[in-house]
Coordinates of C-alpha atoms in Angstrom, one line a residue:
X1 CA 85.9 -22.7 11.0
X2 CA 86.6 -26.6 12.5
X3 CA 84.8 -28.8 10.3
X4 CA 81.6 -30.4 12.2
X5 CA 80.5 -34.0 12.3
X6 CA 77.3 -34.9 10.8
X7 CA 74.6 -36.0 13.3
X8 CA 72.3 -38.8 12.3
X9 CA 69.2 -40.1 14.4
X10 CA 68.4 -43.5 15.5
X11 CA 65.7 -45.3 17.7
X12 CA 66.5 -45.6 21.7
X13 CA 64.2 -48.1 23.4
X14 CA 64.0 -48.9 27.1
X15 CA 64.2 -52.9 27.5
X16 CA 61.0 -52.4 29.7
X17 CA 59.0 -51.0 27.0
X18 CA 60.1 -53.8 24.8
X19 CA 59.0 -56.3 26.9
X20 CA 55.7 -54.7 27.7
X21 CA 55.0 -54.5 23.9
X22 CA 56.0 -58.1 23.6
X23 CA 59.4 -57.9 21.5
X24 CA 57.2 -56.4 18.9
X25 CA 56.9 -52.5 18.4
X26 CA 55.3 -50.3 15.8
X27 CA 57.1 -47.0 15.7
X28 CA 57.7 -44.1 13.3
X29 CA 60.0 -41.0 13.4
X30 CA 57.2 -38.4 14.7
X31 CA 56.2 -40.9 17.3
X32 CA 59.6 -41.5 18.9
X33 CA 60.3 -37.8 18.8
X34 CA 57.3 -37.3 21.0
X35 CA 58.1 -40.3 23.2
X36 CA 61.4 -39.3 23.6
X37 CA 62.8 -42.4 21.6
X38 CA 64.5 -40.6 18.8
X39 CA 68.5 -39.8 19.5
X40 CA 71.2 -38.1 17.8
X41 CA 74.5 -40.2 17.0
X42 CA 77.7 -38.9 15.3
X43 CA 79.0 -40.5 12.0
X44 CA 81.1 -43.5 12.4
X45 CA 82.7 -46.2 10.8
X46 CA 80.0 -48.4 11.5
X47 CA 77.5 -45.8 9.7
X48 CA 79.5 -45.5 6.5
X49 CA 79.8 -48.9 6.1
X50 CA 76.0 -49.6 6.7
X51 CA 75.3 -46.9 4.1
X52 CA 77.6 -48.6 1.5
X53 CA 75.7 -51.7 2.0
X54 CA 72.3 -49.9 1.6
X55 CA 73.5 -47.7 -1.1
X56 CA 72.9 -44.2 0.7
X57 CA 76.4 -43.3 0.3
X58 CA 75.4 -40.2 -1.7
X59 CA 73.3 -37.8 0.7
X60 CA 75.6 -35.0 1.4
X61 CA 75.0 -32.5 -1.4
X62 CA 71.4 -33.3 -1.4
X63 CA 71.2 -32.9 2.6
X64 CA 73.0 -29.3 2.0
X65 CA 70.6 -28.1 -0.1
X66 CA 67.7 -29.3 2.0
X67 CA 69.4 -27.7 5.3
X68 CA 69.6 -24.4 3.1
X69 CA 66.1 -24.3 2.0
X70 CA 64.8 -25.0 5.6
X71 CA 67.1 -22.0 6.7
X72 CA 65.6 -19.4 4.3
X73 CA 62.0 -20.5 5.0
X74 CA 62.5 -20.1 8.8
X75 CA 63.8 -16.8 8.1
X76 CA 60.8 -16.0 5.6
X77 CA 57.5 -17.6 7.2
X78 CA 55.6 -16.6 4.0
X79 CA 57.7 -18.2 1.5
X80 CA 56.1 -20.6 -0.8
X81 CA 58.4 -23.4 0.6
X82 CA 56.8 -26.0 2.1
X83 CA 59.0 -26.6 5.5
X84 CA 57.0 -29.5 6.3
X85 CA 58.2 -31.7 3.1
X86 CA 61.6 -30.3 3.6
X87 CA 61.9 -31.7 7.3
X88 CA 60.4 -34.8 5.9
X89 CA 63.1 -35.4 3.4
X90 CA 65.8 -34.5 5.9
X91 CA 64.4 -37.0 8.3
X92 CA 64.5 -39.5 5.6
X93 CA 68.2 -38.7 5.1
X94 CA 69.4 -38.6 8.7
X95 CA 67.2 -41.5 10.2
X96 CA 69.1 -44.8 10.3
X97 CA 66.0 -47.5 10.8
X98 CA 68.8 -50.4 10.7
X99 CA 70.6 -49.5 13.7
X100 CA 68.3 -49.4 17.3
X101 CA 69.9 -48.7 20.8
X102 CA 68.5 -50.7 23.8
X103 CA 68.8 -49.3 27.2
X104 CA 69.0 -52.7 29.4
X105 CA 67.0 -52.0 32.8
X106 CA 67.1 -55.7 34.0
X107 CA 69.4 -58.6 32.7
X108 CA 66.4 -60.8 32.2
X109 CA 65.2 -58.5 29.5
X110 CA 68.3 -58.6 27.7
X111 CA 68.5 -62.5 27.9
X112 CA 65.0 -62.6 26.0
X113 CA 65.6 -60.2 23.8
X114 CA 68.8 -61.3 22.6
X115 CA 67.4 -65.1 22.6
X116 CA 64.1 -64.2 20.6
X117 CA 65.2 -60.9 18.9
X118 CA 63.1 -57.5 18.9
X119 CA 60.6 -56.6 15.8
X120 CA 60.1 -53.1 14.9
X121 CA 57.9 -52.3 12.2
X122 CA 57.9 -56.1 11.0
X123 CA 61.8 -56.0 10.9
X124 CA 63.8 -57.9 13.2
X125 CA 66.7 -56.7 15.1
X126 CA 69.6 -58.6 16.5
X127 CA 72.7 -57.5 18.7
X128 CA 75.4 -55.7 16.8
X129 CA 77.8 -54.6 19.2
X130 CA 78.4 -52.7 22.8
X131 CA 81.3 -50.6 23.2
X132 CA 83.0 -49.9 26.7
X133 CA 81.1 -46.6 26.8
X134 CA 77.8 -48.3 26.1
X135 CA 78.3 -51.0 28.6
X136 CA 78.5 -48.4 31.5
X137 CA 75.5 -46.9 30.6
X138 CA 73.6 -50.3 29.8
X139 CA 73.2 -49.7 26.3
X140 CA 73.8 -51.9 23.3
X141 CA 73.2 -51.6 19.4
X142 CA 71.0 -54.1 17.6
X143 CA 71.1 -54.1 13.7
X144 CA 68.7 -55.2 11.2
X145 CA 69.2 -58.8 10.7
X146 CA 69.0 -58.5 7.2
X147 CA 72.4 -56.7 6.8
X148 CA 73.9 -58.2 10.0
X149 CA 75.9 -60.6 8.2
X150 CA 77.6 -58.3 5.6
X151 CA 78.2 -55.6 7.9
X152 CA 79.8 -57.8 10.4
X153 CA 81.8 -59.4 7.8
X154 CA 83.0 -55.6 6.6
X155 CA 83.6 -54.7 10.6
X156 CA 85.6 -57.5 11.0
X157 CA 87.9 -56.8 8.1
X158 CA 89.0 -60.4 7.4
X159 CA 90.6 -60.9 10.8
X160 CA 91.9 -64.3 11.7
X161 CA 90.1 -66.4 14.5
X162 CA 92.3 -66.3 17.4
X163 CA 91.7 -66.7 20.8
X164 CA 90.5 -63.2 22.9
X165 CA 88.9 -62.4 25.9
X166 CA 85.4 -61.8 24.8
X167 CA 84.7 -58.5 26.8
X168 CA 87.8 -57.2 25.3
X169 CA 86.6 -58.3 21.7
X170 CA 83.4 -56.8 22.5
X171 CA 85.2 -53.1 23.1
X172 CA 87.4 -53.7 20.1
X173 CA 84.8 -54.6 17.8
X174 CA 82.7 -51.8 18.9
X175 CA 85.4 -49.1 18.0
X176 CA 83.5 -49.0 14.6
X177 CA 80.8 -47.0 16.2
X178 CA 83.0 -44.4 17.7
X179 CA 81.9 -41.2 16.3
X180 CA 85.0 -39.7 14.2
X181 CA 85.7 -37.2 11.7
X182 CA 87.3 -39.0 8.5
X183 CA 91.0 -38.0 7.7
X184 CA 93.6 -39.1 5.0
X185 CA 94.5 -42.6 5.5
X186 CA 98.3 -42.5 6.6
X187 CA 101.2 -44.6 5.7
X188 CA 101.9 -46.6 8.9
X189 CA 103.6 -49.2 10.5
X190 CA 103.0 -50.8 14.0
X191 CA 106.0 -51.5 16.6
X192 CA 106.1 -53.4 19.4
X193 CA 105.3 -52.2 22.8
X194 CA 108.0 -51.2 25.1
X195 CA 107.6 -53.3 28.2
X196 CA 110.0 -53.3 31.4
X197 CA 110.1 -54.7 34.8
X198 CA 111.3 -52.6 37.5
X199 CA 111.6 -53.0 41.1
X200 CA 109.4 -49.9 42.8
X201 CA 108.0 -49.3 46.2
X202 CA 104.2 -49.2 46.2
X203 CA 101.1 -49.8 48.4
X204 CA 100.0 -53.2 47.9
X205 CA 96.7 -54.7 48.0
X206 CA 96.3 -58.3 49.0
X207 CA 92.6 -59.5 48.4
X208 CA 91.3 -61.4 51.9
X209 CA 88.8 -64.0 51.5
X210 CA 87.3 -62.5 54.8
X211 CA 86.6 -59.4 53.1
X212 CA 89.1 -57.0 54.5
X213 CA 91.8 -56.4 52.1
X214 CA 95.4 -56.2 53.6
X215 CA 97.4 -53.0 52.5
X216 CA 101.1 -52.9 53.1
X217 CA 104.0 -51.0 51.6
X218 CA 106.3 -52.9 50.1
X219 CA 108.9 -53.5 47.0
X220 CA 107.4 -55.0 43.9
X221 CA 108.6 -55.9 40.7
X222 CA 105.9 -54.0 38.3
X223 CA 105.7 -54.6 34.6
X224 CA 105.5 -51.3 32.9
X225 CA 104.3 -50.3 29.1
X226 CA 106.3 -47.2 28.6
X227 CA 104.1 -46.1 25.8
X228 CA 100.6 -47.8 26.6
X229 CA 98.3 -46.4 24.1
X230 CA 100.5 -44.0 22.3
X231 CA 101.7 -43.5 18.6
X232 CA 103.5 -41.1 16.7
X233 CA 102.4 -38.8 13.6
X234 CA 105.1 -36.8 11.3
X235 CA 104.4 -33.0 10.8
X236 CA 103.5 -33.5 7.4
X237 CA 100.8 -35.6 8.0
X238 CA 99.6 -33.7 11.1
X239 CA 99.4 -30.8 8.7
X240 CA 97.2 -32.7 6.3
X241 CA 94.9 -33.8 8.7
X242 CA 94.5 -30.1 10.0
X243 CA 93.6 -29.4 6.5
X244 CA 91.0 -32.4 6.3
X245 CA 89.4 -30.9 9.8
X246 CA 89.5 -27.2 8.6
X247 CA 91.8 -26.4 11.2
X248 CA 93.9 -23.2 11.1
X249 CA 96.7 -24.7 13.1
X250 CA 98.7 -28.3 13.5
X251 CA 97.1 -30.0 17.0
X252 CA 99.8 -31.4 19.3
X253 CA 98.0 -34.6 19.5
X254 CA 95.0 -36.5 17.8
X255 CA 92.5 -39.2 19.2
X256 CA 92.6 -41.7 16.3
X257 CA 90.3 -44.5 15.4
X258 CA 90.6 -47.1 12.6
X259 CA 89.7 -51.2 12.1
X260 CA 90.6 -52.2 15.8
X261 CA 93.0 -49.1 16.2
X262 CA 92.7 -46.6 18.9
X263 CA 95.0 -44.2 20.7
X264 CA 96.7 -40.9 20.7
X265 CA 99.2 -40.0 18.1
X266 CA 101.8 -37.4 19.2
X267 CA 103.3 -35.0 16.6
X268 CA 107.0 -35.5 16.4
X269 CA 109.7 -35.2 13.3
X270 CA 110.5 -38.6 13.5
X271 CA 112.2 -38.5 9.9
X272 CA 114.1 -35.4 11.1
X273 CA 115.2 -37.6 14.2
X274 CA 116.1 -40.6 12.0
X275 CA 118.6 -38.5 9.9
X276 CA 120.2 -37.3 13.3
X277 CA 120.9 -40.6 14.4
X278 CA 121.8 -41.8 11.1
X279 CA 119.5 -44.6 11.1
X280 CA 116.4 -45.1 9.0
X281 CA 115.4 -48.9 9.1
X282 CA 113.3 -50.3 11.9
X283 CA 111.5 -53.7 12.6
X284 CA 107.8 -53.6 13.1
X285 CA 105.5 -55.8 15.3
X286 CA 105.8 -58.8 12.6
X287 CA 109.3 -58.7 12.3
X288 CA 109.6 -56.7 8.9
X289 CA 111.9 -54.0 8.1
X290 CA 110.3 -50.6 7.5
X291 CA 112.2 -47.5 6.2
X292 CA 111.0 -44.9 8.6
X293 CA 111.5 -42.2 6.0
X294 CA 108.3 -43.5 4.3
X295 CA 105.9 -43.5 7.2
X296 CA 102.9 -40.9 8.2
X297 CA 102.4 -42.8 11.7
X298 CA 104.0 -45.3 13.9
X299 CA 101.5 -47.0 15.8
X300 CA 102.6 -48.9 18.9
X301 CA 101.2 -52.7 19.4
X302 CA 98.9 -51.5 22.4
X303 CA 97.1 -49.5 19.9
X304 CA 96.5 -52.0 17.3
X305 CA 94.1 -54.3 19.4
X306 CA 94.0 -57.2 17.2
X307 CA 97.4 -56.9 15.4
X308 CA 98.1 -60.6 15.8
X309 CA 94.8 -61.4 13.9
X310 CA 96.6 -60.2 10.8
X311 CA 99.8 -61.6 9.0
X312 CA 101.4 -58.5 8.3
X313 CA 100.3 -54.7 7.8
X314 CA 100.3 -55.3 3.8
X315 CA 97.5 -58.0 4.5
X316 CA 95.5 -55.6 6.8
X317 CA 95.9 -52.5 4.7
X318 CA 94.4 -54.5 1.9
X319 CA 91.5 -55.9 3.6
X320 CA 90.7 -51.9 4.7
X321 CA 91.0 -51.0 1.1
X322 CA 88.5 -53.7 0.2
X323 CA 86.1 -53.0 2.6
X324 CA 86.5 -49.3 2.3
X325 CA 87.6 -48.6 6.1
X326 CA 89.3 -45.5 6.7
X327 CA 90.8 -43.4 9.4
X328 CA 89.0 -41.0 11.8
X329 CA 89.9 -38.5 14.2
X330 CA 87.7 -38.4 17.5
X331 CA 89.5 -35.4 19.4
X332 CA 92.5 -33.2 19.0
X333 CA 94.3 -30.6 21.0
X334 CA 93.2 -27.4 21.3
X335 CA 94.7 -24.4 19.6
X336 CA 95.1 -22.8 22.8
X337 CA 94.6 -24.1 26.3
X338 CA 91.8 -22.3 28.8
X339 CA 93.2 -20.4 31.6
X340 CA 90.9 -21.5 34.1
X341 CA 89.4 -24.8 35.1
X342 CA 87.0 -26.3 37.9
X343 CA 87.9 -28.7 40.3
X344 CA 85.6 -31.3 42.0
X345 CA 85.1 -33.0 45.4
X346 CA 87.6 -35.7 44.5
X347 CA 90.5 -33.4 43.9
X348 CA 89.6 -31.1 47.2
X349 CA 89.1 -34.0 49.5
X350 CA 92.6 -35.9 48.8
X351 CA 94.4 -32.4 49.8
X352 CA 95.5 -31.5 53.4
X353 CA 94.2 -28.1 53.8
X354 CA 93.8 -25.8 56.8
X355 CA 91.4 -23.0 57.1
X356 CA 93.2 -20.6 55.7
X357 CA 94.0 -22.9 52.5
X358 CA 90.3 -23.4 52.1
X359 CA 89.7 -19.9 52.3
X360 CA 92.5 -19.2 49.6
X361 CA 91.2 -22.0 47.5
X362 CA 87.9 -20.5 47.1
X363 CA 88.9 -16.7 46.9
X364 CA 88.8 -16.6 43.1
X365 CA 85.2 -18.6 42.9
X366 CA 83.6 -15.9 45.6
X367 CA 85.1 -13.0 43.6
X368 CA 83.7 -14.6 40.3
X369 CA 80.2 -14.8 41.8
X370 CA 80.4 -11.5 43.7
X371 CA 81.0 -9.7 40.2
X372 CA 78.3 -11.3 38.3
X373 CA 75.8 -10.9 41.3
X374 CA 76.4 -7.1 41.7
X375 CA 75.6 -7.0 37.9
X376 CA 79.3 -5.8 36.9
X377 CA 78.9 -5.6 33.1
X378 CA 82.0 -7.5 32.0
X379 CA 81.8 -10.3 34.4
X380 CA 78.0 -10.9 33.2
X381 CA 78.8 -10.8 29.8
X382 CA 81.8 -13.2 30.2
X383 CA 79.5 -15.6 32.2
X384 CA 76.6 -15.4 29.7
X385 CA 79.1 -15.7 26.8
X386 CA 81.0 -18.9 28.1
X387 CA 83.6 -20.4 25.8
X388 CA 82.9 -17.9 22.8
X389 CA 85.1 -15.6 24.9
X390 CA 88.4 -17.9 24.6
X391 CA 88.0 -17.8 20.7
X392 CA 89.7 -15.4 18.4
X393 CA 88.0 -12.3 16.7
X394 CA 85.3 -13.4 14.6
X395 CA 83.3 -10.7 13.0
X396 CA 80.1 -13.2 12.9
X397 CA 80.2 -14.1 16.2
X398 CA 77.2 -12.3 17.6
X399 CA 75.1 -14.7 15.0
X400 CA 76.6 -17.6 17.2
X401 CA 75.4 -16.5 20.6
X402 CA 72.6 -18.8 21.7
X403 CA 71.8 -16.6 24.6
X404 CA 69.1 -14.0 23.7
X405 CA 69.7 -12.0 27.1
X406 CA 73.5 -11.9 26.4
X407 CA 72.5 -10.3 22.7
X408 CA 70.1 -7.9 24.5
X409 CA 72.7 -6.5 26.7
X410 CA 75.3 -6.5 24.2
X411 CA 73.0 -4.5 22.0
X412 CA 72.0 -2.3 25.2
X413 CA 74.2 -2.4 28.2
X414 CA 71.6 -0.6 30.2
X415 CA 69.2 -3.6 30.2
X416 CA 71.6 -5.3 32.5
X417 CA 69.7 -3.5 35.1
X418 CA 66.1 -4.6 33.9
X419 CA 64.3 -6.7 36.6
X420 CA 63.4 -9.4 34.3
X421 CA 67.3 -9.9 33.0
X422 CA 68.7 -9.7 36.7
X423 CA 66.2 -12.3 37.5
X424 CA 67.4 -14.4 34.8
X425 CA 71.3 -14.0 35.4
X426 CA 70.6 -14.6 39.0
X427 CA 68.3 -17.8 38.2
X428 CA 71.2 -19.0 36.0
X429 CA 74.0 -18.3 38.6
X430 CA 72.1 -20.1 41.4
X431 CA 72.8 -23.5 39.9
X432 CA 76.6 -22.6 39.7
X433 CA 76.8 -21.3 43.5
X434 CA 75.1 -24.6 44.7
X435 CA 77.6 -26.7 42.5
X436 CA 80.5 -25.0 44.3
X437 CA 79.2 -26.1 47.8
X438 CA 80.3 -29.6 46.3
X439 CA 83.6 -28.7 45.4
X440 CA 83.4 -27.3 41.8
X441 CA 85.6 -24.2 42.6
X442 CA 87.5 -22.2 39.9
X443 CA 91.1 -22.4 40.0
X444 CA 93.8 -20.8 37.2
X445 CA 94.6 -24.2 35.3
X446 CA 93.1 -26.3 32.3
X447 CA 92.8 -30.0 31.4
X448 CA 95.4 -31.4 28.8
X449 CA 96.2 -34.6 27.0
X450 CA 98.7 -36.7 28.7
X451 CA 101.8 -37.5 26.3
X452 CA 104.9 -40.1 27.0
X453 CA 108.3 -38.6 26.1
X454 CA 108.3 -39.1 22.4
X455 CA 112.1 -38.9 22.1
X456 CA 112.2 -42.0 24.5
X457 CA 109.6 -43.7 22.3
X458 CA 111.8 -42.9 19.1
X459 CA 114.8 -44.6 21.1
X460 CA 112.9 -47.8 21.7
X461 CA 111.8 -47.8 18.2
X462 CA 115.3 -47.5 17.2
X463 CA 116.7 -50.1 19.6
X464 CA 118.6 -47.7 21.7
X465 CA 118.7 -47.5 25.2
X466 CA 115.3 -45.7 26.5
X467 CA 116.4 -42.5 28.2
X468 CA 114.4 -39.6 26.7
X469 CA 114.7 -36.0 27.4
X470 CA 113.0 -35.8 30.7
X471 CA 114.6 -37.8 33.7
X472 CA 112.1 -39.2 36.5
X473 CA 110.3 -36.2 38.2
X474 CA 110.6 -33.9 35.3
X475 CA 108.0 -32.8 33.0
X476 CA 107.3 -30.3 30.1
X477 CA 104.2 -28.4 29.4
X478 CA 104.6 -25.3 27.3
X479 CA 101.5 -23.5 28.7
X480 CA 102.9 -23.1 31.8
X481 CA 106.5 -22.7 31.1
X482 CA 105.7 -19.7 28.8
X483 CA 104.1 -18.0 32.0
X484 CA 107.4 -18.5 33.8
X485 CA 105.9 -21.5 36.1
X486 CA 108.1 -24.2 37.0
X487 CA 105.8 -26.2 39.6
X488 CA 102.5 -27.3 39.0
X489 CA 100.0 -30.0 40.3
X490 CA 98.5 -32.5 38.2
X491 CA 95.2 -34.8 39.2
X492 CA 93.2 -37.4 36.8
X493 CA 89.3 -38.3 37.5
X494 CA 88.5 -40.6 39.0
X495 CA 91.0 -39.6 41.8
X496 CA 90.5 -42.1 44.9
X497 CA 93.4 -41.5 47.0
X498 CA 95.6 -38.7 48.3
X499 CA 98.6 -40.1 46.6
X500 CA 96.9 -39.0 43.4
X501 CA 97.7 -35.8 43.4
X502 CA 100.9 -35.7 41.7
X503 CA 103.5 -32.5 42.3
X504 CA 105.1 -31.9 38.9
X505 CA 108.5 -30.0 38.3
X506 CA 108.7 -28.8 34.6
X507 CA 111.9 -28.6 33.1
X508 CA 113.1 -27.3 29.5
X509 CA 116.4 -26.6 27.4
X510 CA 117.5 -26.2 23.7
X511 CA 116.8 -30.0 23.2
X512 CA 113.5 -30.3 24.4
X513 CA 112.6 -27.2 22.5
X514 CA 113.7 -28.5 19.2
X515 CA 112.3 -32.2 19.6
X516 CA 108.8 -31.0 21.4
X517 CA 108.2 -27.9 19.1
X518 CA 104.9 -29.3 18.2
X519 CA 103.8 -29.9 21.2
X520 CA 102.1 -26.9 22.5
X521 CA 99.1 -28.2 24.1
X522 CA 99.7 -31.3 26.0
X523 CA 101.9 -32.4 29.1
X524 CA 104.5 -34.8 28.2
X525 CA 105.7 -37.5 30.9
X526 CA 109.1 -39.0 31.2
X527 CA 109.4 -42.8 30.4
X528 CA 111.0 -44.0 33.4
X529 CA 108.9 -42.5 36.0
X530 CA 105.7 -43.8 38.1
X531 CA 103.2 -41.2 37.2
X532 CA 100.8 -43.8 35.3
X533 CA 100.5 -45.8 38.5
X534 CA 100.5 -42.4 40.7
X535 CA 97.6 -41.4 38.5
X536 CA 95.3 -44.4 39.3
X537 CA 96.3 -46.6 36.1
X538 CA 96.5 -43.7 33.6
X539 CA 97.6 -44.3 30.0
X540 CA 98.6 -42.7 27.0
X541 CA 95.5 -43.2 24.8
X542 CA 94.1 -40.2 25.5
X543 CA 93.8 -39.6 29.0
X544 CA 93.4 -35.8 30.1
X545 CA 95.0 -34.6 33.3
X546 CA 94.1 -31.5 35.3
X547 CA 96.9 -28.9 35.9
X548 CA 97.0 -25.9 37.9
X549 CA 99.8 -23.7 39.7
X550 CA 97.3 -23.4 42.6
X551 CA 99.5 -23.0 45.5
X552 CA 97.1 -24.3 47.9
X553 CA 96.8 -27.8 45.9
X554 CA 100.6 -27.6 45.4
X555 CA 101.3 -27.2 49.1
X556 CA 98.3 -29.8 50.2
X557 CA 99.2 -32.5 48.5
X558 CA 100.1 -35.4 50.8
X559 CA 102.7 -37.3 48.2
X560 CA 102.9 -41.0 49.0
X561 CA 103.3 -44.3 47.0
X562 CA 100.8 -45.4 44.5
X563 CA 98.4 -48.2 45.1
X564 CA 98.9 -51.1 43.4
X565 CA 97.3 -54.8 43.0
X566 CA 97.4 -57.7 40.9
X567 CA 94.9 -57.8 38.3
X568 CA 93.3 -61.0 37.2
X569 CA 93.2 -62.2 33.3
X570 CA 89.9 -63.2 32.2
X571 CA 89.8 -66.4 30.0
X572 CA 90.3 -66.6 26.2
X573 CA 88.3 -68.1 23.7
X574 CA 87.6 -68.0 19.7
X575 CA 85.1 -65.5 18.7
X576 CA 83.8 -66.1 14.9

């Protein structure tokens, strides 16, 4: 079974509550639970470094023993084991008093708290970091001022002081708070991005001071980063990471995190490729020579956000060892893709559908609801069991079912006719039916990772002309090709204009089958296409795309040119 990430707990406070209490709060774990002010966060480099500073790293064995004792005590209520004391000790291990999440409800609150500090139980808390995701939710992480300097020193990892856009550095520094499962640190290098300029026809937006932007079809010279956010991982290291994660398969892709590093790693045998072309030495982003046969991972410069804040890879690695900073995986490709996917209103409203097309698009959803409401046993159980139905046989799966009604029906099929159970199912399905009214329609398909042609990336790395195995307008997705399907539609959220429904023609041949043999659960895009622009500014750092063979969607796609505009650059400054 796949390894699960350990969760920890921190206080989460609203800024209005902090201001009301005049920046000085008395709070314990029990009261925080009652108030809804205790939240779970996954383990991360930030928490691992914090535990090292505070000497709380050796917790796992004791925690496992306590969790086993709690499990036994709950199963045997008359046991002499003191459940309260066990819970108290578990809390002491998993609660992280040094970190607080602040929900900013008013910018004036934020200014006052940052200027004066927040005091909890006599301890002063100051700003630590705010990731891009936290910023979208108006959250910021605070840290105990006693360890602020030590923690920031570790997470800055000896970087040089260089001019940076503050908002970007804010996001890069906060990568340390990303929830990630630790994996073996690879031998790696960083190569230059493949940036090219091409003239393309686009719908170009010009800002107008009057407020009405001008949009015109025109030809523009556009700068493309062909492998933005993507790197490569060897099958050998992918196999090691699979073992680290307790997986019984090798994922096609991994989303990774390390110090100022993020992005997607695609599995390809670059050592075999180097043997194939008879060249093994490449040049990294610092101008140093690297033997590709010694590498486990090849990163692009777009993945190593602050590569220019370090003299070379050697100095960066030495700093990581000194500060005990490792690598982690936040997500990885599944063993097998799902067979059905739920659309949303954005995907549907971008289509050119007549009445017959709408009826056809809704057919599967209506049949699904009809079979459940009519108490068809198989459909009802499939609905109640959810994602468990997609897993391989597991003799202990019954213990993993969280729905007691599903358990009851499995043990006694006749209970499906029980009035209480019928009411339970109808109440449950009613929400899903309402959601279908706003576009949550079931179709054949799945969400999968987007990857750029890895052979094209290797051609760039070795200084060869970048052609790849896929031409413009050609794509590779094993899931659909295995089903004899050669044309699909791809959509990415958020979808804001009708040209973003991408009709994709799939391709395979002997070369593709050989070099893409590890890419079982992802969709490979050509290097010389306009797809990232068509898909609303996507990139290859872990973005996912919804793929379907639904004819109504393929035939209902408007097509058209991508919408583009000139992005403004924020000023840089030195950040200590």
